[in-house]
Short mmCIF file of C-alpha atoms in Angstrom, two decimals:
data_model
loop_
_atom_site.label_atom_id
_atom_site.label_comp_id
_atom_site.label_asym_id
_atom_site.label_seq_id
_atom_site.Cartn_x
_atom_site.Cartn_y
_atom_site.Cartn_z
CA UNK A 1314 11.33 -67.72 -38.40
CA UNK A 1315 9.93 -65.83 -41.41
CA UNK A 1316 8.71 -63.04 -38.45
CA UNK A 1317 12.72 -62.27 -37.94
CA UNK A 1318 12.86 -61.94 -41.54
CA UNK A 1319 10.28 -59.43 -41.79
CA UNK A 1320 12.18 -57.36 -39.08
CA UNK A 1321 15.48 -57.54 -41.00
CA UNK A 1322 13.56 -56.62 -44.24
CA UNK A 1323 12.11 -53.73 -42.95
CA UNK A 1324 15.18 -52.54 -41.10
CA UNK A 1325 16.82 -52.57 -44.34
CA UNK A 1326 14.49 -50.14 -45.64
CA UNK A 1327 15.99 -47.04 -43.30
CA UNK A 1328 19.78 -48.32 -44.74
CA UNK A 1329 20.47 -44.97 -46.48
CA UNK A 1330 19.01 -42.61 -43.55
CA UNK A 1331 19.34 -44.09 -39.52
CA UNK A 1332 23.47 -43.32 -39.72
CA UNK A 1333 24.79 -43.10 -36.81
CA UNK A 1334 22.12 -44.93 -35.47
CA UNK A 1335 21.50 -49.00 -36.40
CA UNK A 1336 19.12 -49.83 -38.92
CA UNK A 1337 16.34 -51.53 -36.59
CA UNK A 1338 12.85 -53.27 -37.78
CA UNK A 1339 9.85 -53.86 -35.85
CA UNK A 1340 6.70 -56.71 -35.92
CA UNK A 1341 3.80 -56.82 -33.24
CA UNK A 1342 1.81 -59.90 -33.64
CA UNK A 1343 -1.08 -60.74 -31.21
CA UNK A 1344 -2.97 -64.51 -31.61
CA UNK A 1345 -1.34 -64.89 -35.05
CA UNK A 1346 -2.25 -61.53 -37.11
CA UNK A 1347 0.48 -59.15 -37.56
CA UNK A 1348 -1.29 -55.87 -36.02
CA UNK A 1349 1.47 -53.82 -36.53
CA UNK A 1350 4.96 -53.00 -38.30
CA UNK A 1351 7.66 -50.44 -38.58
CA UNK A 1352 11.30 -49.96 -38.78
CA UNK A 1353 13.59 -46.50 -38.01
CA UNK A 1354 13.82 -44.20 -40.48
CA UNK A 1355 16.20 -41.41 -39.24
CA UNK A 1356 18.24 -40.64 -35.78
CA UNK A 1357 15.85 -38.32 -33.67
CA UNK A 1358 12.76 -39.61 -35.26
CA UNK A 1359 10.94 -42.65 -33.62
CA UNK A 1360 12.26 -45.80 -33.11
CA UNK A 1361 11.24 -48.91 -34.83
CA UNK A 1362 9.11 -50.42 -31.50
CA UNK A 1363 7.40 -47.02 -31.74
CA UNK A 1364 6.45 -46.76 -35.15
CA UNK A 1365 4.91 -50.36 -34.42
CA UNK A 1366 2.92 -49.59 -31.25
CA UNK A 1367 1.67 -46.88 -32.95
CA UNK A 1368 0.02 -48.55 -35.47
CA UNK A 1369 -1.08 -52.04 -33.55
CA UNK A 1370 -2.47 -48.99 -30.99
CA UNK A 1371 -4.65 -51.52 -28.69
CA UNK A 1372 -4.12 -54.63 -30.31
CA UNK A 1373 -0.51 -54.69 -28.55
CA UNK A 1374 -2.23 -55.53 -25.48
CA UNK A 1375 -0.73 -58.98 -25.06
CA UNK A 1376 1.18 -59.49 -28.04
CA UNK A 1377 4.64 -60.56 -28.84
CA UNK A 1378 7.17 -57.73 -30.84
CA UNK A 1379 9.60 -59.06 -33.19
CA UNK A 1380 13.02 -56.76 -33.47
CA UNK A 1381 16.08 -57.73 -35.60
CA UNK A 1382 18.03 -55.75 -32.53
CA UNK A 1383 17.70 -55.62 -28.32
CA UNK A 1384 15.14 -52.37 -27.80
CA UNK A 1385 17.16 -49.24 -26.22
CA UNK A 1386 17.02 -48.56 -22.61
CA UNK A 1387 18.66 -45.54 -22.34
CA UNK A 1388 17.42 -41.63 -22.89
CA UNK A 1389 18.84 -40.82 -26.51
CA UNK A 1390 17.24 -38.59 -28.90
CA UNK A 1391 14.24 -40.35 -27.88
CA UNK A 1392 12.66 -42.10 -24.57
CA UNK A 1393 13.60 -46.14 -23.94
CA UNK A 1394 11.39 -48.08 -26.43
CA UNK A 1395 12.13 -50.36 -23.22
CA UNK A 1396 9.40 -48.04 -21.94
CA UNK A 1397 7.18 -47.64 -24.93
CA UNK A 1398 6.92 -51.65 -25.32
CA UNK A 1399 5.83 -51.99 -21.09
CA UNK A 1400 3.48 -49.70 -21.59
CA UNK A 1401 1.80 -50.90 -24.16
CA UNK A 1402 1.38 -53.83 -22.23
CA UNK A 1403 3.41 -56.13 -24.86
CA UNK A 1404 4.09 -59.62 -23.02
CA UNK A 1405 7.41 -60.99 -24.93
CA UNK A 1406 9.81 -59.96 -26.82
CA UNK A 1407 11.41 -61.57 -29.23
CA UNK A 1408 15.01 -59.59 -30.58
CA UNK A 1409 17.63 -60.96 -33.83
CA UNK A 1410 20.49 -59.85 -31.36
CA UNK A 1411 21.78 -58.13 -27.98
CA UNK A 1412 22.99 -54.45 -28.47
CA UNK A 1413 26.30 -54.53 -28.61
CA UNK A 1414 26.16 -50.60 -26.98
CA UNK A 1415 27.45 -50.30 -23.63
CA UNK A 1416 24.95 -47.98 -23.12
CA UNK A 1417 22.33 -51.24 -23.77
CA UNK A 1418 24.50 -54.04 -23.68
CA UNK A 1419 21.61 -56.76 -22.25
CA UNK A 1420 20.15 -53.87 -20.29
CA UNK A 1421 16.97 -53.28 -22.06
CA UNK A 1422 16.54 -57.35 -21.90
CA UNK A 1423 17.00 -57.12 -18.01
CA UNK A 1424 14.10 -54.39 -18.10
CA UNK A 1425 12.27 -56.09 -20.17
CA UNK A 1426 12.34 -59.01 -17.42
CA UNK A 1427 12.12 -57.55 -14.16
CA UNK A 1428 8.49 -55.97 -15.17
CA UNK A 1429 7.06 -59.02 -16.07
CA UNK A 1430 7.96 -59.31 -19.69
CA UNK A 1431 9.17 -62.07 -21.12
CA UNK A 1432 12.49 -61.80 -23.82
CA UNK A 1433 14.46 -63.69 -25.77
CA UNK A 1434 17.53 -63.54 -28.40
CA UNK A 1435 19.69 -65.43 -31.03
CA UNK A 1436 16.67 -65.69 -34.37
CA UNK A 1437 18.59 -65.41 -37.61
CA UNK A 1438 21.77 -63.49 -35.10
CA UNK A 1439 24.25 -63.85 -37.90
CA UNK A 1440 22.31 -62.25 -40.33
CA UNK A 1441 21.23 -59.06 -37.96
CA UNK A 1442 24.93 -58.67 -36.97
CA UNK A 1443 25.71 -58.63 -40.48
CA UNK A 1444 22.65 -56.00 -41.57
CA UNK A 1445 24.06 -53.44 -38.90
CA UNK A 1446 28.08 -54.58 -39.11
CA UNK A 1447 29.00 -50.88 -39.05
CA UNK A 1448 27.09 -49.90 -36.01
CA UNK A 1449 28.60 -53.40 -34.54
CA UNK A 1450 31.99 -52.27 -35.74
CA UNK A 1451 32.00 -49.21 -34.33
CA UNK A 1452 30.90 -50.20 -30.57
CA UNK A 1453 32.62 -53.50 -30.38
CA UNK A 1454 36.16 -52.81 -32.35
CA UNK A 1455 36.02 -48.46 -31.34
CA UNK A 1456 36.15 -47.55 -35.68
CA UNK A 1457 34.11 -48.17 -38.14
CA UNK A 1458 33.37 -50.87 -40.88
CA UNK A 1459 35.71 -50.13 -43.97
CA UNK A 1460 34.11 -50.66 -47.37
CA UNK A 1461 36.59 -50.30 -50.09
CA UNK A 1462 35.13 -49.67 -53.86
CA UNK A 1463 37.21 -49.91 -56.99
CA UNK A 1464 36.43 -50.59 -61.09
CA UNK A 1465 38.47 -51.58 -63.55
CA UNK A 1466 38.63 -53.38 -66.88
CA UNK A 1467 39.17 -56.90 -66.92
CA UNK A 1468 43.00 -56.92 -65.52
CA UNK A 1469 42.44 -55.26 -63.05
CA UNK A 1470 43.95 -52.11 -64.65
CA UNK A 1471 41.51 -48.87 -63.13
CA UNK A 1472 43.40 -46.05 -65.60
CA UNK A 1473 44.79 -46.49 -68.73
CA UNK A 1474 49.11 -45.27 -68.90
CA UNK A 1475 48.02 -42.06 -68.35
CA UNK A 1476 45.47 -41.83 -66.23
CA UNK A 1477 42.93 -41.56 -68.35
CA UNK A 1478 39.41 -43.24 -66.52
CA UNK A 1479 36.25 -41.93 -67.88
CA UNK A 1480 34.19 -44.18 -67.78
CA UNK A 1481 35.89 -47.55 -67.62
CA UNK A 1482 31.84 -49.04 -66.67
CA UNK A 1483 28.56 -48.07 -67.79
CA UNK A 1484 26.27 -46.27 -65.84
CA UNK A 1485 24.31 -48.83 -64.09
CA UNK A 1486 27.45 -50.03 -62.00
CA UNK A 1487 28.23 -45.50 -61.24
CA UNK A 1488 24.55 -45.62 -60.45
CA UNK A 1489 25.17 -48.62 -57.58
CA UNK A 1490 27.87 -46.57 -56.37
CA UNK A 1491 25.60 -44.12 -55.29
CA UNK A 1492 23.71 -45.96 -53.67
CA UNK A 1493 26.69 -47.79 -52.34
CA UNK A 1494 27.61 -44.16 -50.46
CA UNK A 1495 24.54 -43.21 -49.34
CA UNK A 1496 24.36 -46.13 -47.48
CA UNK A 1497 27.83 -45.09 -45.39
CA UNK A 1498 28.60 -42.76 -42.91
CA UNK A 1499 31.38 -41.45 -44.71
CA UNK A 1500 33.20 -41.34 -48.20
CA UNK A 1501 36.83 -41.19 -47.63
CA UNK A 1502 39.21 -40.21 -50.72
CA UNK A 1503 43.25 -38.74 -50.90
CA UNK A 1504 43.91 -35.25 -52.27
CA UNK A 1505 45.43 -36.99 -55.47
CA UNK A 1506 42.34 -37.72 -56.10
CA UNK A 1507 40.88 -34.16 -55.44
CA UNK A 1508 43.39 -32.82 -57.56
CA UNK A 1509 43.44 -34.74 -60.32
CA UNK A 1510 39.27 -35.38 -61.17
CA UNK A 1511 37.96 -32.11 -58.53
CA UNK A 1512 35.13 -34.69 -57.09
CA UNK A 1513 32.56 -33.65 -55.20
CA UNK A 1514 32.08 -37.14 -53.76
CA UNK A 1515 28.57 -36.89 -53.06
CA UNK A 1516 25.53 -38.75 -53.01
CA UNK A 1517 23.33 -38.01 -56.76
CA UNK A 1518 20.23 -39.84 -56.10
CA UNK A 1519 16.56 -38.41 -56.86
CA UNK A 1520 15.26 -38.17 -53.05
CA UNK A 1521 18.18 -37.56 -51.30
CA UNK A 1522 17.58 -37.69 -47.85
CA UNK A 1523 20.83 -38.00 -45.49
CA UNK A 1524 24.64 -36.94 -47.20
CA UNK A 1525 27.23 -38.40 -46.17
CA UNK A 1526 30.39 -37.23 -44.62
CA UNK A 1527 33.11 -36.38 -47.38
CA UNK A 1528 37.24 -36.88 -45.87
CA UNK A 1529 40.12 -35.76 -47.38
CA UNK A 1530 43.36 -37.40 -46.58
CA UNK A 1531 45.56 -34.04 -47.64
CA UNK A 1532 48.76 -34.46 -45.28
CA UNK A 1533 49.97 -31.75 -46.95
CA UNK A 1534 47.41 -29.43 -47.13
CA UNK A 1535 47.14 -29.33 -51.03
CA UNK A 1536 43.69 -28.87 -51.68
CA UNK A 1537 42.58 -25.65 -53.43
CA UNK A 1538 39.86 -23.46 -51.78
CA UNK A 1539 38.05 -23.39 -54.81
CA UNK A 1540 38.06 -27.77 -55.20
CA UNK A 1541 34.47 -28.86 -55.98
CA UNK A 1542 33.98 -31.29 -52.54
CA UNK A 1543 34.40 -28.08 -50.56
CA UNK A 1544 31.80 -26.18 -52.21
CA UNK A 1545 29.50 -29.08 -52.21
CA UNK A 1546 27.89 -28.69 -48.51
CA UNK A 1547 29.63 -28.75 -45.28
CA UNK A 1548 30.45 -32.14 -44.32
CA UNK A 1549 33.95 -32.18 -45.23
CA UNK A 1550 36.21 -33.06 -42.70
CA UNK A 1551 40.44 -32.55 -44.02
CA UNK A 1552 42.80 -34.62 -42.14
CA UNK A 1553 46.33 -33.10 -42.55
CA UNK A 1554 49.47 -33.09 -40.79
CA UNK A 1555 50.06 -29.75 -41.96
CA UNK A 1556 51.15 -27.07 -39.44
CA UNK A 1557 50.36 -24.10 -42.38
CA UNK A 1558 47.36 -22.18 -40.25
CA UNK A 1559 46.30 -19.32 -42.84
CA UNK A 1560 45.40 -22.44 -45.08
CA UNK A 1561 43.82 -23.86 -41.82
CA UNK A 1562 41.82 -21.03 -41.52
CA UNK A 1563 40.51 -20.74 -44.58
CA UNK A 1564 39.05 -24.06 -44.86
CA UNK A 1565 37.66 -23.89 -42.27
CA UNK A 1566 35.82 -20.48 -42.89
CA UNK A 1567 34.98 -22.41 -46.27
CA UNK A 1568 32.70 -24.31 -43.78
CA UNK A 1569 35.57 -27.55 -43.23
CA UNK A 1570 37.01 -29.60 -40.70
CA UNK A 1571 40.05 -29.71 -40.44
CA UNK A 1572 41.51 -31.91 -38.49
CA UNK A 1573 45.88 -32.84 -37.76
CA UNK A 1574 47.00 -35.79 -37.27
CA UNK A 1575 50.80 -36.70 -36.81
CA UNK A 1576 53.16 -37.99 -39.83
CA UNK A 1577 53.82 -41.47 -39.92
CA UNK A 1578 57.21 -42.52 -42.40
CA UNK A 1579 55.66 -45.45 -45.14
CA UNK A 1580 57.67 -48.12 -45.32
CA UNK A 1581 60.54 -48.29 -48.24
CA UNK A 1582 59.46 -44.67 -49.44
CA UNK A 1583 60.22 -43.08 -46.18
CA UNK A 1584 57.56 -40.02 -47.34
CA UNK A 1585 54.76 -38.84 -45.16
CA UNK A 1586 51.50 -39.73 -44.66
CA UNK A 1587 48.97 -40.31 -41.98
CA UNK A 1588 48.60 -42.62 -39.32
CA UNK A 1589 45.51 -44.87 -41.03
CA UNK A 1590 44.51 -46.11 -37.66
CA UNK A 1591 43.92 -42.37 -36.18
CA UNK A 1592 41.93 -41.42 -38.99
CA UNK A 1593 39.47 -44.47 -38.49
CA UNK A 1594 40.06 -43.82 -34.33
CA UNK A 1595 38.46 -40.19 -35.26
CA UNK A 1596 36.03 -40.90 -37.88
CA UNK A 1597 34.25 -43.68 -34.80
CA UNK A 1598 34.29 -39.95 -32.43
CA UNK A 1599 31.98 -38.96 -35.58
CA UNK A 1600 29.89 -42.12 -34.90
CA UNK A 1601 30.51 -42.73 -38.32
CA UNK A 1602 29.02 -46.70 -38.68
CA UNK A 1603 30.86 -46.93 -41.99
CA UNK A 1604 33.49 -45.40 -44.16
CA UNK A 1605 33.48 -45.65 -48.03
CA UNK A 1606 37.23 -45.77 -49.38
CA UNK A 1607 36.52 -44.33 -53.15
CA UNK A 1608 40.43 -43.63 -53.54
CA UNK A 1609 43.91 -43.97 -56.07
CA UNK A 1610 45.80 -46.99 -55.88
CA UNK A 1611 48.04 -44.95 -53.57
CA UNK A 1612 45.78 -44.49 -50.92
CA UNK A 1613 43.36 -48.05 -51.85
CA UNK A 1614 46.97 -49.65 -51.51
CA UNK A 1615 47.54 -48.21 -47.58
CA UNK A 1616 44.36 -49.42 -46.64
CA UNK A 1617 44.59 -52.68 -47.64
CA UNK A 1618 48.40 -53.19 -47.13
CA UNK A 1619 47.22 -52.11 -43.27
CA UNK A 1620 44.67 -54.76 -43.10
CA UNK A 1621 42.27 -52.21 -42.60
CA UNK A 1622 39.62 -53.05 -45.80
CA UNK A 1623 37.03 -54.61 -43.93
CA UNK A 1624 35.36 -55.51 -46.96
CA UNK A 1625 36.21 -55.11 -51.08
CA UNK A 1626 33.60 -54.15 -53.48
CA UNK A 1627 35.03 -54.33 -56.84
CA UNK A 1628 33.29 -53.81 -59.89
CA UNK A 1629 34.98 -54.86 -63.71
CA UNK A 1630 33.95 -53.66 -67.42
CA UNK A 1631 34.53 -56.11 -69.92
CA UNK A 1632 37.37 -54.37 -71.77
CA UNK A 1633 41.41 -54.72 -70.76
CA UNK A 1634 44.00 -51.98 -70.46
CA UNK A 1635 47.21 -54.42 -70.21
CA UNK A 1636 50.39 -54.70 -67.91
CA UNK A 1637 50.88 -50.39 -68.95
CA UNK A 1638 47.40 -49.85 -66.88
CA UNK A 1639 46.91 -48.67 -63.69
CA UNK A 1640 46.88 -51.21 -60.90
CA UNK A 1641 44.12 -51.15 -58.55
CA UNK A 1642 46.50 -50.80 -55.59
CA UNK A 1643 49.83 -49.60 -54.96
CA UNK A 1644 51.90 -51.19 -52.26
CA UNK A 1645 55.52 -49.57 -50.48
CA UNK A 1646 57.16 -52.79 -50.55
CA UNK A 1647 56.52 -56.44 -52.79
CA UNK A 1648 54.29 -59.15 -51.27
CA UNK A 1649 55.34 -62.36 -51.15
CA UNK A 1650 52.26 -64.63 -51.80
CA UNK A 1651 52.37 -66.49 -48.20
CA UNK A 1652 52.07 -63.06 -46.73
CA UNK A 1653 48.90 -61.72 -49.05
CA UNK A 1654 45.60 -60.55 -47.19
CA UNK A 1655 42.63 -63.00 -47.76
CA UNK A 1656 39.32 -62.26 -48.28
CA UNK A 1657 36.24 -64.58 -49.04
CA UNK A 1658 34.21 -63.68 -51.83
CA UNK A 1659 30.82 -63.31 -50.51
CA UNK A 1660 29.12 -62.52 -53.62
CA UNK A 1661 29.14 -61.65 -57.10
CA UNK A 1662 26.37 -60.57 -59.81
CA UNK A 1663 25.94 -58.59 -63.13
CA UNK A 1664 24.75 -54.90 -63.27
CA UNK A 1665 24.14 -54.08 -66.60
CA UNK A 1666 27.30 -55.06 -68.72
CA UNK A 1667 29.83 -55.33 -65.81
CA UNK A 1668 30.44 -57.74 -63.09
CA UNK A 1669 30.28 -56.47 -58.92
CA UNK A 1670 32.66 -59.01 -57.29
CA UNK A 1671 32.10 -58.61 -52.93
CA UNK A 1672 34.39 -59.86 -50.67
CA UNK A 1673 34.97 -59.49 -47.50
CA UNK A 1674 37.64 -59.67 -45.07
CA UNK A 1675 38.14 -63.51 -43.05
CA UNK A 1676 39.11 -61.80 -39.96
CA UNK A 1677 36.76 -59.05 -40.15
CA UNK A 1678 33.44 -61.53 -40.62
CA UNK A 1679 34.63 -63.06 -37.51
CA UNK A 1680 35.00 -59.99 -35.30
CA UNK A 1681 30.81 -59.37 -35.81
CA UNK A 1682 31.02 -62.49 -34.06
CA UNK A 1683 32.69 -62.64 -31.52
#
């Protein structure tokens, strides 16, 4: 149990860099001695098993390898890890969970067994699934794991009556949001936020090695060509239903990807918007594991109302704005109490002077183990 816990700790060290790959750690033990450790750092670089085997050297022969995910058996950017384990003389492999990737999905264990390597799985499986919930979601549900972040006052207001919201939460909370961005494949916002705040939506942490995709929902293609989110770097995707070819060409020339989707009518208002399910389907095809929604109340409300939010990350400051302040979520129609969207509070913690509340969609949580 302790050795598998160590693999999870090692795996988590790659949480800001491994996208679109899963986070994997490996510990190699021979005669009760840890002879090698490693974790997967970045797509295209050595997988955890090969890093640990390099450290173990000849001591890997006859040893047991502990990994949080079934070793891969297919040729990707790097060779299969099953080959490396067999060639090194590993006698036993213990994995926390099977790999949900259809290219593996039990195949790694089959190859190991055929080569005379004993294998088993299921130790700390729940913890392993949670660690790689984005990867599991993309492989099993064919869509990313959606995390919605919002910052509000104690009475749930994200801005004053006039829209002023800078800053509701403290610097430590904002720093935590940067780490949250870094751990996701993409950060998604709406055109309303772009027009109001002109954000870059990128990660501003020291030694940032990988920037997430930035995604803008912009049905009518209102985004200005001089918006800072366009100039931040070339990892920008804009979803629209506009057929403005001149604006589309200009955005592509500026380095953005523009994806056209059909318009749908929102309940009650009759206004045109984008099909959020199609947005997530497309982002899954772009190999996005986790998508962080950082948007205003309209886009945030649309995701919640469509029951597409798997996880909430809410930051509360010690202040009150009253009933004229802007609410977290705007719905198209009133929601009766029996129809409320259910989340399970999973954690609360102090971040500086603010409170962070994490909650998980009950159905999403169940999907990880199905």
